[in-house]
């Protein structure tokens, strides 16, 4: 056992919230492992980068000029704000844990603890496997970057506050770097839980929109504390700016003013709330006033929510519900959509807002625009959402070409097999070469057909390994949150393979 000139400690370089949290997490888990409560000190309290008995934690930028990173190389990345890279050089319980950004530092801490034998098999304290180790026995030498930029989980299903809080806490421990709250308040997902839908043995608790909004605000702070990428909203921009609530997919009657009615999509000769669901209602996008209301609503939201890193601007949910008026018919929905994306970019630029914007390739929008093109690709992220695909075959690049079916307004039939879905992606990639990711549904419905979750996990592993082959830079999983019975294999496979796509499925499963 080495003799240290000073007592073991953790030294934090920088005051970023995520780096400080990373140091606290390192202290907490080392205490469980070793029985030692290491003090945490700031780098401002030391004259130089210490060595003996000290674990130094910080970003590469914070360490510059201190000598800590001598001989330690962080892999190069394209965008230090969105990409993750880590380096760990620890010998006998002392050394450096660093990352390209504050979030990467937290990921590096969890990676070091994983190298030391810790495992997080599901969210919550009962999912932690923490071995008993001697601090002086802990060593690790790691330098790597994530295989994919986008590695996230999206809220869905029926959830409690604790379900989501534990998922956000668990996600970076296995390599995820982002979390997505759908809609402004994610009300429908919390309401299903607290009002006990489909459960005749419990009385509804009467969750309010204000309570759901408070949940999201508090959970957003947990995202920020970890430096995770915060995704928000998605559907709702075709109703909220008009004063119609985008809370859920529940159908009800709405009294709309003649002015608002004139903004709604005309389908089968009628302008009305589609099926009684504002979230599913498209608009008459050929009207400049409609587009102005939508993009100003989005810009206002971005201004009011600077904590959101990636704002999702989607059109209405559902399909074959696009406006049939004479003016809208002159362009495909995707042309009107791209026109709004460009108008939104101009407004965000005018207001000095750096928020990245996700646009959606989904149902009617699978057919790419004929004439419009995105003018500032750096602002936008393409999101491929093949919701009608089969999960019996993985993504793959095939030798043959698939002919896209003709676009026929509101009479579309959507692709079932993977090749057809990828063909639509290819058509969009021909006109947009910017950032992108897959938004997929392995753990939304298909896992219910696989009670052991094993085949689902195996298919997910193959899909993730093939994302690069089809030109995508990551994966955000739209899914139920409580998917850890009988095991968390599916989720651990997702997180670890997104970080390192060379890992074999059997290797993860065996571990």
Coordinates of C-alpha atoms in Angstrom, one line a residue:
X1 CA 0.0 0.0 0.0
X2 CA 1.5 3.4 -1.0
X3 CA 2.5 6.0 1.6
X4 CA 0.9 9.4 0.9
X5 CA 2.4 12.6 2.1
X6 CA -1.1 13.9 2.7
X7 CA -4.4 12.3 3.5
X8 CA -6.5 11.2 0.5
X9 CA -8.9 13.8 -0.8
X10 CA -10.9 14.9 -3.8
X11 CA -9.9 18.2 -5.4
X12 CA -12.5 20.0 -7.6
X13 CA -11.2 22.1 -10.5
X14 CA -13.8 24.6 -11.5
X15 CA -17.1 25.6 -10.0
X16 CA -19.5 24.3 -12.6
X17 CA -22.6 22.7 -11.0
X18 CA -22.1 19.4 -12.8
X19 CA -18.4 19.1 -11.9
X20 CA -19.2 19.9 -8.3
X21 CA -21.9 17.2 -8.4
X22 CA -19.5 14.8 -10.0
X23 CA -17.1 15.2 -7.1
X24 CA -19.9 14.7 -4.6
X25 CA -21.0 11.5 -6.3
X26 CA -17.4 10.3 -6.3
X27 CA -17.1 11.0 -2.6
X28 CA -20.5 9.3 -1.9
X29 CA -19.7 6.1 -3.7
X30 CA -16.1 5.8 -2.5
X31 CA -17.4 6.1 1.0
X32 CA -19.7 3.1 0.4
X33 CA -16.9 1.2 -1.3
X34 CA -14.0 1.9 1.1
X35 CA -15.5 3.2 4.3
X36 CA -13.5 6.4 3.9
X37 CA -15.2 9.8 3.9
X38 CA -12.8 11.8 1.6
X39 CA -12.8 15.5 2.0
X40 CA -13.7 17.6 -1.1
X41 CA -11.6 20.7 -1.6
X42 CA -11.5 23.4 -4.3
X43 CA -8.5 23.8 -6.5
X44 CA -8.4 27.4 -5.3
X45 CA -7.2 26.1 -2.0
X46 CA -4.1 24.5 -3.5
X47 CA -1.1 26.1 -5.1
X48 CA -0.7 23.5 -7.9
X49 CA -2.2 20.3 -9.2
X50 CA -1.6 18.0 -6.3
X51 CA -0.6 14.3 -6.7
X52 CA -0.1 12.4 -3.5
X53 CA -3.4 10.8 -2.4
X54 CA -5.5 13.3 -4.4
X55 CA -8.2 12.5 -6.9
X56 CA -8.5 15.6 -9.2
X57 CA -11.8 16.1 -10.9
X58 CA -12.5 18.8 -13.6
X59 CA -12.9 19.7 -17.2
X60 CA -9.9 19.8 -19.5
X61 CA -10.3 23.6 -19.8
X62 CA -10.1 23.9 -16.0
X63 CA -6.9 21.9 -15.8
X64 CA -5.2 24.0 -18.5
X65 CA -1.8 25.2 -17.3
X66 CA -1.9 23.3 -14.0
X67 CA 0.1 20.3 -15.2
X68 CA -2.5 17.8 -14.2
X69 CA -3.1 16.5 -17.7
X70 CA 0.6 15.8 -18.5
X71 CA 0.6 12.6 -20.6
X72 CA -3.2 12.4 -20.6
X73 CA -5.0 12.8 -23.9
X74 CA -8.6 13.5 -24.4
X75 CA -10.0 12.4 -27.8
X76 CA -10.9 15.1 -30.2
X77 CA -14.6 15.8 -30.7
X78 CA -16.5 17.9 -33.3
X79 CA -18.5 19.9 -30.8
X80 CA -17.3 20.1 -27.1
X81 CA -20.8 21.3 -26.0
X82 CA -22.7 18.3 -27.4
X83 CA -20.1 15.6 -27.8
X84 CA -18.7 13.6 -24.8
X85 CA -15.1 12.5 -24.3
X86 CA -13.4 11.4 -21.1
X87 CA -10.0 10.6 -19.7
X88 CA -9.1 8.8 -16.5
X89 CA -5.6 8.3 -15.1
X90 CA -5.9 6.9 -11.6
X91 CA -3.3 4.8 -9.9
X92 CA -3.6 3.4 -6.4
X93 CA -6.5 5.7 -5.6
X94 CA -4.9 9.0 -6.8
X95 CA -4.9 10.8 -10.1
X96 CA -7.1 12.7 -12.6
X97 CA -10.7 12.2 -13.8
X98 CA -11.5 14.7 -16.6
X99 CA -13.9 15.3 -19.5
X100 CA -14.4 17.6 -22.5
X101 CA -17.3 19.4 -20.8
X102 CA -18.9 19.3 -17.3
X103 CA -21.3 16.6 -18.3
X104 CA -18.4 14.5 -19.5
X105 CA -16.7 14.9 -16.1
X106 CA -19.7 13.3 -14.4
X107 CA -19.7 10.5 -17.0
X108 CA -16.0 10.0 -16.3
X109 CA -16.6 9.7 -12.6
X110 CA -19.3 7.0 -13.2
X111 CA -17.0 5.3 -15.7
X112 CA -14.2 5.2 -13.1
X113 CA -16.6 3.8 -10.5
X114 CA -17.7 1.2 -13.1
X115 CA -14.0 0.2 -13.7
X116 CA -13.8 -0.2 -9.9
X117 CA -16.6 -2.7 -9.9
X118 CA -19.8 -0.7 -9.4
X119 CA -22.9 -1.5 -11.4
X120 CA -26.2 0.2 -11.7
X121 CA -28.7 -2.4 -13.0
X122 CA -31.8 -0.3 -12.5
X123 CA -32.8 3.1 -11.1
X124 CA -32.9 3.7 -7.3
X125 CA -30.8 2.5 -4.4
X126 CA -31.9 -1.1 -4.8
X127 CA -30.4 -1.2 -8.3
X128 CA -26.9 -0.4 -7.1
X129 CA -24.2 -3.0 -6.8
X130 CA -21.3 -1.4 -4.9
X131 CA -18.3 -3.7 -4.0
X132 CA -16.1 -3.4 -1.0
X133 CA -12.7 -2.1 -2.0
X134 CA -9.6 -0.5 -0.6
X135 CA -9.0 3.0 -2.0
X136 CA -5.3 2.3 -2.6
X137 CA -6.3 -0.6 -4.9
X138 CA -8.3 1.5 -7.3
X139 CA -6.7 2.1 -10.6
X140 CA -8.0 2.9 -14.1
X141 CA -6.5 4.2 -17.4
X142 CA -9.2 5.3 -19.9
X143 CA -9.3 7.7 -22.8
X144 CA -12.3 7.6 -25.1
X145 CA -15.2 9.4 -26.6
X146 CA -18.8 8.4 -27.0
X147 CA -19.6 6.5 -30.2
X148 CA -22.8 8.6 -30.6
X149 CA -23.5 12.3 -29.8
X150 CA -27.2 11.8 -28.9
X151 CA -27.9 9.3 -26.1
X152 CA -31.2 10.1 -24.5
X153 CA -34.5 8.9 -22.9
X154 CA -37.9 10.4 -23.5
X155 CA -40.7 10.5 -21.0
X156 CA -43.7 8.3 -21.9
X157 CA -46.3 6.1 -20.3
X158 CA -47.6 6.7 -16.7
X159 CA -45.0 8.0 -14.3
X160 CA -44.6 9.4 -10.8
X161 CA -42.2 12.2 -9.9
X162 CA -40.0 9.6 -8.3
X163 CA -40.0 7.4 -11.4
X164 CA -38.6 10.2 -13.5
X165 CA -36.2 11.6 -10.8
X166 CA -34.6 8.1 -10.5
X167 CA -34.4 7.7 -14.2
X168 CA -32.6 11.1 -14.6
X169 CA -30.2 10.1 -11.8
X170 CA -29.6 6.6 -13.2
X171 CA -29.1 7.5 -16.9
X172 CA -25.6 9.0 -16.9
X173 CA -24.3 6.1 -14.8
X174 CA -24.6 3.9 -17.9
X175 CA -23.6 6.5 -20.4
X176 CA -26.8 8.4 -21.4
X177 CA -26.3 12.2 -21.8
X178 CA -29.8 13.6 -22.2
X179 CA -33.4 13.6 -21.1
X180 CA -36.5 14.7 -23.0
X181 CA -39.7 16.1 -21.5
X182 CA -42.5 15.9 -24.1
X183 CA -45.0 18.8 -24.2
X184 CA -44.7 21.8 -22.0
X185 CA -45.7 20.2 -18.7
X186 CA -45.6 16.5 -19.6
X187 CA -49.0 16.6 -17.8
X188 CA -50.5 13.5 -19.4
X189 CA -47.8 11.2 -18.3
X190 CA -48.0 12.3 -14.6
X191 CA -51.8 12.5 -14.7
X192 CA -52.1 8.8 -15.8
X193 CA -50.1 7.8 -12.7
X194 CA -51.6 10.1 -10.1
X195 CA -55.2 9.7 -11.3
X196 CA -54.7 5.9 -11.4
X197 CA -56.2 5.4 -14.8
X198 CA -57.2 1.8 -15.5
X199 CA -56.9 1.0 -11.8
X200 CA -60.3 0.5 -10.2
X201 CA -58.7 -0.2 -6.8
X202 CA -57.5 3.4 -6.3
X203 CA -59.2 6.8 -6.2
X204 CA -57.8 9.6 -8.5
X205 CA -55.6 12.1 -6.7
X206 CA -56.6 15.0 -8.9
X207 CA -53.3 16.1 -10.3
X208 CA -53.4 19.6 -11.6
X209 CA -51.6 21.2 -14.5
X210 CA -49.8 23.5 -12.0
X211 CA -48.5 20.4 -10.1
X212 CA -47.2 18.8 -13.3
X213 CA -45.6 22.1 -14.3
X214 CA -43.9 22.2 -10.8
X215 CA -42.7 18.6 -11.3
X216 CA -41.1 19.4 -14.7
X217 CA -39.4 22.5 -13.2
X218 CA -37.9 20.6 -10.3
X219 CA -36.8 17.7 -12.5
X220 CA -35.3 20.2 -15.0
X221 CA -33.1 21.3 -12.1
X222 CA -31.9 17.7 -11.7
X223 CA -31.1 17.6 -15.4
X224 CA -29.2 20.8 -15.2
X225 CA -27.3 19.7 -12.1
X226 CA -25.9 16.8 -14.0
X227 CA -25.1 18.9 -17.1
X228 CA -27.3 16.6 -19.2
X229 CA -28.8 17.8 -22.5
X230 CA -32.3 19.0 -21.9
X231 CA -34.8 18.2 -24.7
X232 CA -38.3 19.8 -24.5
X233 CA -41.8 20.0 -26.0
X234 CA -42.3 18.4 -29.5
X235 CA -46.0 18.3 -30.3
X236 CA -48.1 21.2 -29.1
X237 CA -46.9 24.0 -31.3
X238 CA -49.9 23.7 -33.6
X239 CA -52.3 24.4 -30.7
X240 CA -50.7 26.2 -27.7
X241 CA -49.9 29.4 -29.6
X242 CA -53.6 29.5 -30.6
X243 CA -54.8 29.2 -27.0
X244 CA -55.7 25.5 -27.3
X245 CA -54.2 23.3 -24.6
X246 CA -51.7 20.6 -25.7
X247 CA -51.9 18.5 -22.6
X248 CA -52.8 15.0 -23.8
X249 CA -54.4 12.9 -26.5
X250 CA -57.7 12.9 -24.7
X251 CA -60.6 14.0 -26.9
X252 CA -63.2 16.6 -25.8
X253 CA -65.3 19.4 -27.3
X254 CA -63.7 22.9 -27.8
X255 CA -65.4 26.2 -28.5
X256 CA -63.1 28.1 -30.7
X257 CA -63.5 31.6 -32.0
X258 CA -64.1 32.2 -35.7
X259 CA -60.6 33.6 -36.0
X260 CA -58.9 30.5 -34.5
X261 CA -61.2 28.2 -36.5
X262 CA -59.9 30.0 -39.7
X263 CA -56.4 29.0 -38.7
X264 CA -57.2 25.2 -38.4
X265 CA -56.4 22.8 -41.2
X266 CA -59.3 22.3 -43.6
X267 CA -59.9 18.5 -43.9
X268 CA -62.9 17.1 -45.8
X269 CA -64.3 20.6 -46.1
X270 CA -64.2 21.4 -42.4
X271 CA -61.9 23.4 -40.2
X272 CA -62.2 21.9 -36.7
X273 CA -60.1 20.4 -33.9
X274 CA -59.1 17.1 -35.3
X275 CA -61.0 14.4 -33.5
X276 CA -61.4 16.7 -30.5
X277 CA -57.6 16.5 -29.8
X278 CA -55.6 19.8 -30.2
X279 CA -52.3 17.9 -30.2
X280 CA -53.5 16.1 -33.3
X281 CA -54.7 19.2 -35.1
X282 CA -52.6 20.7 -38.0
X283 CA -53.0 24.2 -39.2
X284 CA -53.4 26.1 -42.4
X285 CA -49.7 26.7 -42.8
X286 CA -50.0 28.7 -46.1
X287 CA -51.3 31.6 -44.0
X288 CA -48.4 33.9 -42.9
X289 CA -50.3 34.8 -39.8
X290 CA -50.5 31.2 -38.7
X291 CA -46.8 30.7 -39.2
X292 CA -46.0 33.9 -37.3
X293 CA -48.1 32.8 -34.3
X294 CA -46.3 29.4 -34.2
X295 CA -42.8 30.6 -34.5
X296 CA -43.3 33.5 -32.1
X297 CA -44.7 31.1 -29.6
X298 CA -41.6 28.9 -30.0
X299 CA -39.2 31.8 -29.7
X300 CA -41.0 33.1 -26.6
X301 CA -40.7 29.7 -25.0
X302 CA -37.0 29.5 -25.8
X303 CA -36.6 33.0 -24.2
X304 CA -38.4 31.9 -21.1
X305 CA -36.6 28.6 -20.8
X306 CA -32.9 29.1 -21.3
X307 CA -32.3 25.8 -19.5
X308 CA -33.6 24.0 -22.5
X309 CA -30.7 23.0 -24.8
X310 CA -32.7 21.3 -27.6
X311 CA -36.2 22.4 -28.4
X312 CA -38.3 20.1 -30.5
X313 CA -40.6 21.7 -33.1
X314 CA -43.0 19.1 -34.4
X315 CA -46.2 19.5 -36.3
X316 CA -49.4 17.8 -35.0
X317 CA -49.5 14.2 -34.1
X318 CA -51.6 11.7 -36.0
X319 CA -51.5 11.4 -39.8
X320 CA -53.4 12.2 -42.9
X321 CA -54.7 15.3 -41.2
X322 CA -53.0 18.1 -43.3
X323 CA -54.8 21.1 -44.7
X324 CA -56.5 20.6 -48.0
X325 CA -57.3 24.2 -48.9
X326 CA -56.2 25.4 -52.3
X327 CA -53.3 27.5 -51.0
X328 CA -51.9 24.7 -48.8
X329 CA -52.1 22.2 -51.7
X330 CA -49.5 24.0 -53.7
X331 CA -46.8 22.6 -51.4
X332 CA -46.1 19.5 -49.5
X333 CA -46.5 19.7 -45.7
X334 CA -42.7 19.3 -45.4
X335 CA -42.2 22.4 -47.7
X336 CA -44.4 24.5 -45.4
X337 CA -42.6 23.0 -42.4
X338 CA -39.1 23.9 -43.7
X339 CA -40.4 27.4 -44.5
X340 CA -41.4 27.7 -40.8
X341 CA -38.0 26.3 -39.7
X342 CA -36.2 29.0 -41.7
X343 CA -38.6 31.7 -40.3
X344 CA -38.0 30.4 -36.8
X345 CA -34.2 30.4 -37.2
X346 CA -34.3 34.1 -38.4
X347 CA -36.4 35.0 -35.3
X348 CA -34.2 33.1 -32.8
X349 CA -31.1 34.7 -34.4
X350 CA -32.7 38.2 -34.1
X351 CA -33.3 37.6 -30.4
X352 CA -29.9 36.2 -29.8
X353 CA -31.1 32.8 -28.7
X354 CA -28.7 29.8 -29.3
X355 CA -31.3 27.0 -28.7
X356 CA -30.8 24.1 -31.1
X357 CA -34.1 23.0 -32.8
X358 CA -35.1 19.5 -33.7
X359 CA -37.3 18.9 -36.7
X360 CA -39.3 15.7 -37.2
X361 CA -39.4 13.2 -40.0
X362 CA -42.6 11.3 -39.1
X363 CA -45.7 10.1 -40.9
X364 CA -46.8 12.7 -43.4
X365 CA -43.4 14.5 -43.0
X366 CA -41.5 11.4 -44.2
X367 CA -42.0 12.8 -47.7
X368 CA -39.2 15.4 -48.1
X369 CA -39.8 18.9 -49.4
X370 CA -39.8 19.5 -53.1
X371 CA -38.6 23.1 -53.2
X372 CA -37.8 24.5 -49.7
X373 CA -34.4 24.0 -48.1
X374 CA -33.0 24.6 -44.6
X375 CA -30.9 27.7 -44.8
X376 CA -28.9 27.4 -41.5
X377 CA -28.2 23.7 -40.9
X378 CA -26.1 24.5 -37.8
X379 CA -29.3 25.5 -36.0
X380 CA -31.2 22.3 -36.7
X381 CA -31.1 18.6 -35.8
X382 CA -33.0 16.0 -38.0
X383 CA -35.0 13.5 -36.0
X384 CA -36.0 10.3 -37.7
X385 CA -39.1 8.8 -36.1
X386 CA -40.0 5.5 -37.9
X387 CA -43.0 4.8 -35.7
X388 CA -44.6 2.4 -38.1
X389 CA -41.5 0.2 -38.5
X390 CA -41.2 -3.5 -37.6
X391 CA -38.9 -4.4 -34.7
X392 CA -38.3 -7.9 -36.1
X393 CA -35.4 -6.7 -38.3
X394 CA -32.6 -4.2 -37.5
X395 CA -31.5 -1.1 -39.4
X396 CA -29.1 -2.1 -42.2
X397 CA -27.7 -0.7 -45.4
X398 CA -28.9 -2.9 -48.2
X399 CA -27.6 -3.1 -51.8
X400 CA -30.9 -2.5 -53.5
X401 CA -32.8 0.8 -53.7
X402 CA -36.4 1.3 -52.5
X403 CA -38.8 3.5 -54.6
X404 CA -40.6 6.0 -52.4
X405 CA -44.4 5.9 -52.9
X406 CA -46.0 9.0 -54.4
X407 CA -47.1 11.7 -52.0
X408 CA -50.9 11.8 -52.0
X409 CA -52.3 14.3 -49.5
X410 CA -54.2 12.7 -46.6
X411 CA -54.3 9.3 -48.4
X412 CA -50.9 8.1 -47.3
X413 CA -49.9 4.6 -46.4
X414 CA -46.8 4.4 -44.2
X415 CA -43.9 2.0 -44.4
X416 CA -43.8 -1.1 -42.3
X417 CA -40.4 -2.6 -43.0
X418 CA -37.0 -1.2 -42.1
X419 CA -35.7 -0.8 -45.7
X420 CA -38.7 1.4 -46.7
X421 CA -38.3 3.6 -43.6
X422 CA -34.6 4.1 -44.3
X423 CA -35.4 5.0 -47.9
X424 CA -37.4 8.0 -46.6
X425 CA -34.5 8.9 -44.4
X426 CA -32.1 8.8 -47.3
X427 CA -34.4 11.1 -49.3
X428 CA -34.1 13.7 -46.5
X429 CA -30.4 13.2 -46.1
X430 CA -30.0 14.1 -49.7
X431 CA -31.1 17.7 -48.9
X432 CA -29.9 18.0 -45.3
X433 CA -26.5 16.8 -44.1
X434 CA -26.6 18.3 -40.6
X435 CA -26.9 16.7 -37.1
X436 CA -29.4 13.9 -36.7
X437 CA -30.6 11.1 -34.5
X438 CA -33.1 8.2 -34.4
X439 CA -36.2 8.6 -32.2
X440 CA -37.4 5.1 -31.8
X441 CA -39.9 3.0 -29.9
X442 CA -38.4 -0.3 -28.9
X443 CA -39.5 0.1 -25.3
X444 CA -42.9 1.7 -26.0
X445 CA -44.9 -1.4 -27.2
X446 CA -42.7 -4.1 -28.6
X447 CA -41.2 -5.2 -25.3
X448 CA -44.6 -6.3 -24.1
X449 CA -44.4 -9.1 -26.7
X450 CA -41.1 -10.2 -25.1
X451 CA -41.6 -10.7 -21.4
X452 CA -37.9 -11.6 -20.8
X453 CA -36.8 -8.4 -22.7
X454 CA -33.9 -10.4 -24.1
X455 CA -34.8 -10.4 -27.8
X456 CA -35.8 -6.8 -27.5
X457 CA -32.4 -5.9 -26.0
X458 CA -30.6 -7.8 -28.7
X459 CA -32.5 -6.0 -31.5
X460 CA -31.8 -2.7 -29.9
X461 CA -28.1 -3.5 -29.7
X462 CA -28.0 -4.3 -33.4
X463 CA -30.0 -1.2 -34.3
X464 CA -27.6 1.1 -32.4
X465 CA -24.6 -0.5 -34.0
X466 CA -26.1 0.2 -37.4
X467 CA -27.0 3.9 -36.7
X468 CA -23.7 5.1 -38.2
X469 CA -24.3 3.0 -41.3
X470 CA -27.5 4.9 -42.0
X471 CA -25.9 8.3 -41.2
X472 CA -27.4 9.0 -37.8
X473 CA -25.6 10.4 -34.8
X474 CA -27.4 8.8 -32.0
X475 CA -30.7 7.6 -30.4
X476 CA -33.4 9.0 -28.1
X477 CA -35.7 6.3 -26.8
X478 CA -39.4 7.2 -26.6
X479 CA -40.5 4.7 -24.0
X480 CA -42.1 3.6 -20.8
X481 CA -39.9 4.6 -17.8
X482 CA -40.5 1.5 -15.6
X483 CA -38.9 -1.2 -17.9
X484 CA -36.6 -3.0 -15.5
X485 CA -38.6 -6.2 -14.8
X486 CA -37.3 -8.9 -15.0
X487 CA -34.0 -7.0 -15.5
X488 CA -32.5 -3.8 -16.7
X489 CA -30.6 -5.6 -19.5
X490 CA -32.5 -3.6 -22.3
X491 CA -31.6 -0.2 -20.8
X492 CA -28.1 -1.1 -19.9
X493 CA -27.5 -2.4 -23.4
X494 CA -28.9 0.9 -24.8
X495 CA -26.7 3.1 -22.7
X496 CA -23.5 1.2 -23.0
X497 CA -23.8 0.5 -26.7
X498 CA -24.5 4.2 -27.4
X499 CA -21.3 4.9 -25.6
X500 CA -19.2 2.1 -27.1
X501 CA -20.7 0.5 -30.2
X502 CA -17.9 -2.1 -30.4
X503 CA -19.2 -3.9 -27.3
X504 CA -20.7 -7.3 -28.1
X505 CA -24.2 -8.0 -26.9
X506 CA -23.2 -11.2 -25.1
X507 CA -20.4 -9.3 -23.3
X508 CA -23.0 -6.8 -21.8
X509 CA -25.5 -9.5 -21.1
X510 CA -22.9 -11.7 -19.3
X511 CA -21.8 -8.7 -17.2

